Coordinates of C-alpha atoms in Angstrom, one line a residue:
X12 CA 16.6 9.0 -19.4
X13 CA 17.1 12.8 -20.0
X14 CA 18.8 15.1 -17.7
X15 CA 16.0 16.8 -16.3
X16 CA 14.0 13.1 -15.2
X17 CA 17.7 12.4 -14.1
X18 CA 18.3 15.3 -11.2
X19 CA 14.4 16.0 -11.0
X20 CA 14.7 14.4 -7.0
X21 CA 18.2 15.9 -6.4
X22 CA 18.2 19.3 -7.8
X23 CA 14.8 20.6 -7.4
X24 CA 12.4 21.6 -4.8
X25 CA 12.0 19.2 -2.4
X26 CA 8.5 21.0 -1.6
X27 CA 7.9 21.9 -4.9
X28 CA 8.5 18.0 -6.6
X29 CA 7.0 16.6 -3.6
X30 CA 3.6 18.3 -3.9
X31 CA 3.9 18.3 -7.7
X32 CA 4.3 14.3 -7.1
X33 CA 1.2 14.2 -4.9
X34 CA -1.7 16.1 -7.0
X35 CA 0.1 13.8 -10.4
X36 CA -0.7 10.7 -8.3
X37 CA -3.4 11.2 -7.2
X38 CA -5.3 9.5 -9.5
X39 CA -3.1 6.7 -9.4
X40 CA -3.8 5.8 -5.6
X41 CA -7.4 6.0 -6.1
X42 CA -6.8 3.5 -8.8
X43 CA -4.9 1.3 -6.3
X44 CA -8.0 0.5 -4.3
X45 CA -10.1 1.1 -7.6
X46 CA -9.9 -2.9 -9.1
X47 CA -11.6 -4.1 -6.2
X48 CA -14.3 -1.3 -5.6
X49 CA -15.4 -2.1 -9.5
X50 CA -15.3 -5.6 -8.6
X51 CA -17.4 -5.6 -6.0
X52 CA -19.9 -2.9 -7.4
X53 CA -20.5 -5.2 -10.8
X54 CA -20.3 -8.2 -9.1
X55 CA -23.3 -7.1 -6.7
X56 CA -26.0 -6.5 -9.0
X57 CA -25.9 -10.1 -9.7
X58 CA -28.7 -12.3 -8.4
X59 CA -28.3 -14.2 -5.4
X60 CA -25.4 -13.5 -1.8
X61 CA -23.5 -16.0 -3.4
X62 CA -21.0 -13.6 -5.6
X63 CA -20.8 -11.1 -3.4
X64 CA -20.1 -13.5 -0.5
X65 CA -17.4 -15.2 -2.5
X66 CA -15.6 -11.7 -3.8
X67 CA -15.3 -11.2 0.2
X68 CA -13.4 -14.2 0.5
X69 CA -11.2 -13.6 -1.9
X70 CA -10.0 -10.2 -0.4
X71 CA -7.8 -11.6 2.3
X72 CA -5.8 -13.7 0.2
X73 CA -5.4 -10.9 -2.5
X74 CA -4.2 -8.1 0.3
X75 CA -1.7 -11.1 1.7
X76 CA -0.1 -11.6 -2.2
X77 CA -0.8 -7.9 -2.4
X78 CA 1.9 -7.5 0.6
X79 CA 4.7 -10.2 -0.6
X80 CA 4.8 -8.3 -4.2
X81 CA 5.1 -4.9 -2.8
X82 CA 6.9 -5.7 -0.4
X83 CA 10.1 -6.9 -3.3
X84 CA 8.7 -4.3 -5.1
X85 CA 10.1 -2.1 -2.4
X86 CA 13.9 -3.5 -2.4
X87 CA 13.3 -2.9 -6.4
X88 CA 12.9 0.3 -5.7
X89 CA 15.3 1.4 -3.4
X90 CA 18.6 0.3 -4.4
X91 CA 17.8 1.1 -8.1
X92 CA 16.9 4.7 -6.8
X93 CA 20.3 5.3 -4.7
X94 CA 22.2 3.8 -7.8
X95 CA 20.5 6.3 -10.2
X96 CA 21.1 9.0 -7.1
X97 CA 24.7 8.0 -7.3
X98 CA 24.5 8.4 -11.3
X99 CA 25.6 4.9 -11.7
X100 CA 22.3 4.6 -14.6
X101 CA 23.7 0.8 -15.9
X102 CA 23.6 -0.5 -12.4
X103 CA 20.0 0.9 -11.8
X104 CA 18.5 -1.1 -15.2
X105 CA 20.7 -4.3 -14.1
X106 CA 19.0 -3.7 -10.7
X107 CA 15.1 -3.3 -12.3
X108 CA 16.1 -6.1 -14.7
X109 CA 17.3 -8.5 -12.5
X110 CA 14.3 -7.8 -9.9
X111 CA 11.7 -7.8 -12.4
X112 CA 13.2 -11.5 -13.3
X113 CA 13.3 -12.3 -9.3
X114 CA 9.4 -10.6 -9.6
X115 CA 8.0 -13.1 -12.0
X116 CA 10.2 -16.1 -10.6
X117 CA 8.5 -15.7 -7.0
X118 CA 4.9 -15.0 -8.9
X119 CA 5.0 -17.7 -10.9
X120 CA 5.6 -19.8 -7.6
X121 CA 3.1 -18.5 -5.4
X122 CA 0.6 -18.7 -8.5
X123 CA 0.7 -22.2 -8.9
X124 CA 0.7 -22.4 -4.9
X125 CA -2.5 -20.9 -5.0
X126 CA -4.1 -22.7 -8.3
X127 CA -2.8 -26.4 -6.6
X128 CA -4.2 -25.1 -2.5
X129 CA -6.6 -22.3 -3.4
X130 CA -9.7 -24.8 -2.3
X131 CA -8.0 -25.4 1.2
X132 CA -6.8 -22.1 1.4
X133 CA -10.6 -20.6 1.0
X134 CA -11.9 -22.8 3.1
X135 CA -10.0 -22.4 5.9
X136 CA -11.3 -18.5 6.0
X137 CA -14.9 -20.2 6.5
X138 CA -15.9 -20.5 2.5
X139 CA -18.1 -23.3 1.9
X140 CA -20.6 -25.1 -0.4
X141 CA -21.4 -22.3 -4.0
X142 CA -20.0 -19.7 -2.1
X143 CA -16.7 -21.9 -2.1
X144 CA -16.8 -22.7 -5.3
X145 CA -17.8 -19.0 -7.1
X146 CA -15.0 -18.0 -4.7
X147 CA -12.6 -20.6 -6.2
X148 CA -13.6 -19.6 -9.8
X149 CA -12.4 -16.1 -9.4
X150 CA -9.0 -16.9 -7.9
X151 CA -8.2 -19.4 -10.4
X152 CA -8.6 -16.6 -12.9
X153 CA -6.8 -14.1 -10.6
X154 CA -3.8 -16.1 -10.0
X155 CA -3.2 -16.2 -13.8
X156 CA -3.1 -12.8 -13.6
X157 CA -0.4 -12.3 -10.6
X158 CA 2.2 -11.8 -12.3
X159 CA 0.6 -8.7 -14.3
X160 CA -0.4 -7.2 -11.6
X161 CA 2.6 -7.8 -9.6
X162 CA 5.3 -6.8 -12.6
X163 CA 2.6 -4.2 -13.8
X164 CA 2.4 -2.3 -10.2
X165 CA 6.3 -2.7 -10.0
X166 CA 7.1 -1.1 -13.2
X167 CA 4.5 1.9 -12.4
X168 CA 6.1 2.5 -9.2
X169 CA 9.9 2.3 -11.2
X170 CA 8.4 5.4 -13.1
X171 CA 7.6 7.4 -10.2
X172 CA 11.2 6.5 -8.9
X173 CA 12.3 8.3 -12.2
X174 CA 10.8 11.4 -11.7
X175 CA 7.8 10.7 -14.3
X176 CA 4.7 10.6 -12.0
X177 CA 2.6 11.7 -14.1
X178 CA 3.1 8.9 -16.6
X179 CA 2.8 6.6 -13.7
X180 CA -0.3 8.1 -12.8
X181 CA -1.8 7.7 -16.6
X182 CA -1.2 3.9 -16.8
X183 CA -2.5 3.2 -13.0
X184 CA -5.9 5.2 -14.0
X185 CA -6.1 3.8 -16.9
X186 CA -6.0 0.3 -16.3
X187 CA -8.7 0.7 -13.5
X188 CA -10.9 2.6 -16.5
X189 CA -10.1 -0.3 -18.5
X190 CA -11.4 -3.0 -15.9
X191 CA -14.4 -0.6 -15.0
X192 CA -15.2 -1.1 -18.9
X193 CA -14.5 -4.7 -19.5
X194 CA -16.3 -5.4 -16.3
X195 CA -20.0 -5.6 -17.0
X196 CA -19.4 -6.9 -20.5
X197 CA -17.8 -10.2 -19.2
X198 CA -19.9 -10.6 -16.4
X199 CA -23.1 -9.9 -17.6
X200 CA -22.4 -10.5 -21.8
X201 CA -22.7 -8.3 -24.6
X202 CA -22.7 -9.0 -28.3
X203 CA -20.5 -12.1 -28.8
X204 CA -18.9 -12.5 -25.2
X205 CA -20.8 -14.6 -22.9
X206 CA -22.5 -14.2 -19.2
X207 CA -19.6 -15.5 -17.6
X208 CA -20.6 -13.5 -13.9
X209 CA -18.1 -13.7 -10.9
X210 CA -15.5 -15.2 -13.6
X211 CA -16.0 -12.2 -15.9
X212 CA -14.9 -10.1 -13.2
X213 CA -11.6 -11.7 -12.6
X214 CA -10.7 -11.9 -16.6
X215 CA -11.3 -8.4 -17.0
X216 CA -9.5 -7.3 -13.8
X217 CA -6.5 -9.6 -15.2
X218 CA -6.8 -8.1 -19.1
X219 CA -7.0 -4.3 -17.4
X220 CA -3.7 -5.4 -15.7
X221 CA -2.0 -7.2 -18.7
X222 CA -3.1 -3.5 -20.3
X223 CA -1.2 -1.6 -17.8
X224 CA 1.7 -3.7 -17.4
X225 CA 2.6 -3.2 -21.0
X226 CA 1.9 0.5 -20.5
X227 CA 4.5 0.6 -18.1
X228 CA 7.2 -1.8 -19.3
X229 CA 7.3 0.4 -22.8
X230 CA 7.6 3.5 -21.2
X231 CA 11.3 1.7 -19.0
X232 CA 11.9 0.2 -22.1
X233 CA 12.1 3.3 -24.0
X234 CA 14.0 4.9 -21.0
X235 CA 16.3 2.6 -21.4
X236 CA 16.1 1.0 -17.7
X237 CA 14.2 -2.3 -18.7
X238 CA 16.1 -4.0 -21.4
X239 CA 14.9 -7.4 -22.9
X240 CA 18.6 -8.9 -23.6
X241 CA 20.2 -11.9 -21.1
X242 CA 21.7 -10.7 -18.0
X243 CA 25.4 -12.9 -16.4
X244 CA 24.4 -14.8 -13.7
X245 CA 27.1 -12.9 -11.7
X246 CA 25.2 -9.8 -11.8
X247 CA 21.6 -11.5 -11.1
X248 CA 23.0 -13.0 -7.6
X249 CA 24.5 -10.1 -6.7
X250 CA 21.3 -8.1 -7.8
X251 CA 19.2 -10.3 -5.9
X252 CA 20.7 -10.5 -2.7
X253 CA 20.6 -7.0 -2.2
X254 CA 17.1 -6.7 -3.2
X255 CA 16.1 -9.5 -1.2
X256 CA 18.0 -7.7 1.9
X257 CA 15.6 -4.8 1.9
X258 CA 12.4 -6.7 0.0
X259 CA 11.9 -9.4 2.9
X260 CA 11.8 -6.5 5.7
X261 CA 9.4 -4.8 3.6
X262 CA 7.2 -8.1 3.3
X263 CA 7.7 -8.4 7.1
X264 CA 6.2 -5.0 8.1
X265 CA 3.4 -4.7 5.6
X266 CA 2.1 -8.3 6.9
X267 CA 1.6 -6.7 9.7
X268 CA -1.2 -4.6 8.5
X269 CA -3.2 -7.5 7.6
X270 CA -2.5 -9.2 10.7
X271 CA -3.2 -6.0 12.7
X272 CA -6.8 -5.9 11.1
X273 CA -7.4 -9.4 11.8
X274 CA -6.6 -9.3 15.5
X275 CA -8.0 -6.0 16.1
X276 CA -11.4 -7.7 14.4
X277 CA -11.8 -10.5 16.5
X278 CA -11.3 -8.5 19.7
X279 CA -13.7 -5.7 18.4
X280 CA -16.4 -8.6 18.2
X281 CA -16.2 -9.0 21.7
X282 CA -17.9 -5.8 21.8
X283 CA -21.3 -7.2 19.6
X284 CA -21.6 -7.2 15.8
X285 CA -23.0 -3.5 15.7
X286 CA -19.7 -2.7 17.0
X287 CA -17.7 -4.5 14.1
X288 CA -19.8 -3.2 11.5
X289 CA -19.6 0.6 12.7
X290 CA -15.9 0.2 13.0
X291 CA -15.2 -1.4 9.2
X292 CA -17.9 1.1 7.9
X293 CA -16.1 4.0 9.7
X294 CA -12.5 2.6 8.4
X295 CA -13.7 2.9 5.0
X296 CA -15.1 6.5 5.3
X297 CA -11.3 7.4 6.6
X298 CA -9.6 6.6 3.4
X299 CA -10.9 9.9 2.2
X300 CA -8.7 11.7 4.9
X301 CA -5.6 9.5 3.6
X302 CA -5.7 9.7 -0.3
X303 CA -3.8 13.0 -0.7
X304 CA -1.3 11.5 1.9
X305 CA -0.8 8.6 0.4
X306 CA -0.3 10.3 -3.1
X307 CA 2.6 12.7 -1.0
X308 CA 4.6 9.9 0.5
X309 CA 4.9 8.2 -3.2
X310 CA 7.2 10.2 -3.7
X311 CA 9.4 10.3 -0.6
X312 CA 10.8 6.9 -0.4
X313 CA 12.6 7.2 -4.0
X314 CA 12.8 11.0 -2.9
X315 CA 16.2 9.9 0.1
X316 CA 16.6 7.2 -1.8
X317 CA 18.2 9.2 -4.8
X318 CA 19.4 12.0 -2.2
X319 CA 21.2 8.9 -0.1
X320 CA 22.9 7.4 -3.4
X321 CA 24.2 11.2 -4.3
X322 CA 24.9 11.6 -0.5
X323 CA 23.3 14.8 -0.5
X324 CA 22.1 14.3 3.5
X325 CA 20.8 18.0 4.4
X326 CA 18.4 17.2 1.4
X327 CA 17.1 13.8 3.2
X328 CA 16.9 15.8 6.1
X329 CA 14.5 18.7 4.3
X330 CA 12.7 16.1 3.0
X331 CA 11.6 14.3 6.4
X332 CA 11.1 17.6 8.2
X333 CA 8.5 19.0 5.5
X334 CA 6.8 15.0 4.7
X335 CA 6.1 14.9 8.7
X336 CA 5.5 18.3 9.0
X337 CA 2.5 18.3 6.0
X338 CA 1.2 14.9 7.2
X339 CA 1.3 16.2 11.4
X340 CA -0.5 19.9 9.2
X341 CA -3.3 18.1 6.8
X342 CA -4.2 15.1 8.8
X343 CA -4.8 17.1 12.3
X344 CA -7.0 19.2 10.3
X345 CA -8.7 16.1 8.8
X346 CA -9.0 14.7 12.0
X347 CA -10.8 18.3 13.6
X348 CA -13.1 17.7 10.4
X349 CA -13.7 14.1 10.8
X350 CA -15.1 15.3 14.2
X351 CA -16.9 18.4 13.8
X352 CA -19.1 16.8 10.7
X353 CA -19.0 13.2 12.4
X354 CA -23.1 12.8 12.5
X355 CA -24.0 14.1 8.7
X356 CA -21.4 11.9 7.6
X357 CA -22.3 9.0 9.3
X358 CA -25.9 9.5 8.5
X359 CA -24.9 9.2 4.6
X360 CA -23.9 5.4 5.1
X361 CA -26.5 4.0 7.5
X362 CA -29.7 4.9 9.4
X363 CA -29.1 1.6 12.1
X364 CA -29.3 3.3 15.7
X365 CA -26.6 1.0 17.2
X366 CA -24.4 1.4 14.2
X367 CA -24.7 4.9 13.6
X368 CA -24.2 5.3 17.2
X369 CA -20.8 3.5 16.9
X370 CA -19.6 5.1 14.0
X371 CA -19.8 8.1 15.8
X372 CA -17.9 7.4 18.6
X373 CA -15.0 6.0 16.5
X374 CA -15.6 9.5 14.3
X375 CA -14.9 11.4 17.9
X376 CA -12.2 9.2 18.8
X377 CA -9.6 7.8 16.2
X378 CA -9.2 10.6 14.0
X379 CA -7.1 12.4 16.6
X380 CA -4.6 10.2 15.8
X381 CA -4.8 10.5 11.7
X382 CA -1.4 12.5 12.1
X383 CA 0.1 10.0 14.1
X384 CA 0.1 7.5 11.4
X385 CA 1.3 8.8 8.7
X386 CA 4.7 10.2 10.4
X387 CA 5.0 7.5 11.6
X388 CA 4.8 5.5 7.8
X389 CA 7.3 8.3 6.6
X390 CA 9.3 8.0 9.0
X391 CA 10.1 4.2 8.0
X392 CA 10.4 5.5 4.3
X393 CA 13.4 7.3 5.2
X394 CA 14.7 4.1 7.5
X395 CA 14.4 2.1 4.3
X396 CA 15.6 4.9 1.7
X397 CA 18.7 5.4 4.2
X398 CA 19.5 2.0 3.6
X399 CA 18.2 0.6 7.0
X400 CA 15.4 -2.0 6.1
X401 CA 15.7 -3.9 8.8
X402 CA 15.0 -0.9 11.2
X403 CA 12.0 -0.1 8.9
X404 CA 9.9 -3.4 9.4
X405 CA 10.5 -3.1 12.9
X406 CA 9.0 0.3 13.3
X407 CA 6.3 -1.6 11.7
X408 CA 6.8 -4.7 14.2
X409 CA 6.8 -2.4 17.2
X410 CA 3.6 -0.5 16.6
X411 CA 1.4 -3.7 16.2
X412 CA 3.0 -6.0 18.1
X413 CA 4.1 -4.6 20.8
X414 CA 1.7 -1.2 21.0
X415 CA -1.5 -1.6 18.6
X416 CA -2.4 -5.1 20.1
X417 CA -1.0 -5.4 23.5
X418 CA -2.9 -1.9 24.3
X419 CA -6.4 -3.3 22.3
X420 CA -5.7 -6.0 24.9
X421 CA -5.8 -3.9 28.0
X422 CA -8.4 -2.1 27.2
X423 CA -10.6 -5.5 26.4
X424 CA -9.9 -7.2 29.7
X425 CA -9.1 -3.8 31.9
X426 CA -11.3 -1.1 30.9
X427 CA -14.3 -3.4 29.4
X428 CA -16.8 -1.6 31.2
X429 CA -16.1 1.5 29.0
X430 CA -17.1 -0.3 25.4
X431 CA -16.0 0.4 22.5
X432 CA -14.5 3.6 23.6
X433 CA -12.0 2.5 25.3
X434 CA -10.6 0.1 22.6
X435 CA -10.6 2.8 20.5
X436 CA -8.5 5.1 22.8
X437 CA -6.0 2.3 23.2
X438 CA -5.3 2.9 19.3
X439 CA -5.2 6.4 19.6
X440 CA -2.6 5.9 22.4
X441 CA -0.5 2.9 20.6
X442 CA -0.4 5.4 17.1
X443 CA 1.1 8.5 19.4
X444 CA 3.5 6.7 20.8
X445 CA 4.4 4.8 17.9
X446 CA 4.6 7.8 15.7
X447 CA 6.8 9.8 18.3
X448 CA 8.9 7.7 18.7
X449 CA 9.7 6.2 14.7
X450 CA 9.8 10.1 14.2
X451 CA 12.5 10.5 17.3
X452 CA 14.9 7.5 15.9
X453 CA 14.7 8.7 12.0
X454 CA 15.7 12.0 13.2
X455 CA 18.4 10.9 14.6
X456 CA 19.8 8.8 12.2
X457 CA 19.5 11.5 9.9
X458 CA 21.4 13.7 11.7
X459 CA 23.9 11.4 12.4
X460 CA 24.1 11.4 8.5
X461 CA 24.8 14.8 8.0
X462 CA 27.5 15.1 10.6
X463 CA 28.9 12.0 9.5
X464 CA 29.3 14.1 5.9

């Protein structure tokens, strides 16, 4: 690794490599999301509901897996950032080695879990008859291909923690223009390769991953951080228990986004089908206001994690002020936008009465509190990049559990005469106080780290 990759997160700008971090990226988080959209696009113009019926089913289980490899991904990432932040470079490839080996241990696992109960497990989210069975095609297929998505995603995000987002950026883009290519020729044919439909779609979304897996793993390799040589079993245990220590809090608090949807679902069909629809719809259209956010906090959790191996605190400190500050900044003005042009937007996406309605009343609503969740999201990156995992999943914990749903919950059985509204001002409320208060306890912790220095 050369000198400059080396100190890029502890000598430079923290503005400057921050923002620099988000426009690289950017095209790299729209490829996140991008397998799926292609997925779903391809997979619709086939004849019939029956494919695109079964590529819904399939998205539950893939967020879930999505979660429990992201999560280790996560612990990956940390402690090999505050070693390379301390400058101790042999312990940060032991680290990526031995959790890379941990990765495809724990993939390997839950991909035979899900070839051996993948029937049971679809059917139990309400798949049944073709549907089932197109639905059960594609996941066979996809849990081949866990393990290069879940190695492949890690090693991208290792990059970034090097100070190379740019590269990162390449191989997540181009593996989703990979899959948008194989895509309609293994689904619908061409030349010598078969019609192989809602299969097709899974082989190429695994092949675009195999793609940019090795992408990834050449770039380490070259950098010297992934080596392919045996490891003691000394240094694996010790290797894994501290990545297990901050993966499994990880895992913890982003289950809870999946859980949060699913609850928040079922009590938003209390309110009639019109209102579930409007809200999903309108929950899509909001991930425009979140890319460029989402590209920015990339870069903060290896960022303090660098900054907290180097024990360089005023620099953690910087870093959270200006990530909270940008994300209170661009998503407020999001949010006055979201409102302002709430009607021509809405009127792009659907021309029901009821719906359109709806949408625009969560358009008028939730986007006031588009600030609120992103400090409070990087406000647990610098809980887990100060080496406080535990503390992070429960900021995560707190907000759904005991703010998000117990609020949704008032409003349902208190303040039902009010609609949908209400329900929606109960999240606004729950992401407030959320937000202020993860924001509150990370500053304080910080500060406690610079006086402790």
């Amino acid at each position: 690794m050369s000198k400059e990759n080396k100190n890029v997160f502890l000598n430079g700008s923290i503005r400057r490599t921050m923002i620099r971090t988000a426009f690289a990226m950017l095209p790299g988080t729209v490829a996140m999301s991008g397998y799926n959209i292609a997925d779903t696009y391809f997979v619709g113009k086939l004849p019939g509901q029956t494919p695109l019926a079964a590529i819904g089913f399939t998205f539950p289980i893939i967020m879930l897996l999505g979660c429990v490899f992201r999560g280790l991904a996560t612990g990956i990432i940390t402690t090999s950032a505050q070693a390379m932040g301390a400058g101790r470079h042999k312990r940060a490839s032991s680290l990526v080695n031995s959790g890379m080996t941990l990765m495809l241990l724990l993939s390997i696992t839950l991909s035979l879990f899900g070839i051996i109960f993948g029937r049971q497990i679809l059917h139990s989210l309400g798949a049944t008859g073709e549907t089932l069975e197109a639905a059960k095609e594609y996941m066979d297929i996809w849990f081949y291909g866990y393990l290069t998505a879940s190695i492949g995603s890690t090693a991208g995000d290792m990059i970034v923690a090097m100070g190379e987002s740019k590269l990162a950026a390449i191989g997540m883009f181009g593996a989703l223009v990979l899959n948008v290519i194989l895509d309609p020729l293994f689904i619908f044919g061409f030349g010598p390769i078969p019609a192989l439909g809602i299969r097709g779609a899974a082989i190429a979304t695994v092949l675009a991953q195999i793609g940019g897996m090795i992408y990834s793993l050449a770039i380490l390799h070259k950098r010297k951080i992934v080596a392919f040589a045996a490891i003691p079993a000394k240094i694996f245990r010790r290797a894994w228990i501290l990545e297990i220590r901050y993966g499994v809090p990880a895992i913890l608090g982003m289950l809870m986004i999946p859980i949060a949807s699913y609850v928040l679902t079922r009590i938003t069909a209390e309110f009639g089908d019109a209102a579930v629809g409007a809200t999903q719809a309108a929950m899509k259209l909001e991930t425009i206001a979140f890319m460029f956010p989402m590209s920015f906090g990339i870069s903060m959790t290896p960022m303090i994690s660098h900054n907290f191996g180097a024990r360089q605190y005023k620099r953690i400190k910087e870093c959270m002020k200006f990530a909270c500050g940008f994300a209170f900044s661009f998503l407020l003005f999001m949010g006055i936008v979201f409102f302002i042009f709430a009607k021509p937007m809405v009127g792009i996406f659907t021309t029901d009465p009821e719906i359109k309605a709806n949408m625009i009343l969560y358009m008028h609503i939730v986007p006031w509190s588009f600030w609120a969740i992103e400090v409070h999201r990087f406000s647990g990156f610098t809980f887990m990049g100060c080496g406080h995992p535990k503390f992070a999943a429960f900021l995560n914990v707190y907000r759904v559990l005991l703010l998000l749903i117990p609020l949704a919950l008032v409003a349902l059985f208190c303040f039902r005469e009010y609609g949908l509204g209400a329900l929606l001002v109960s999240r606004v409320v729950a992401d407030g106080l959320a937000s202020v208060s993860a924001f509150a306890l990370a500053h304080n912790m910080v500060r406690k780290l610079v006086r402790k220095k």
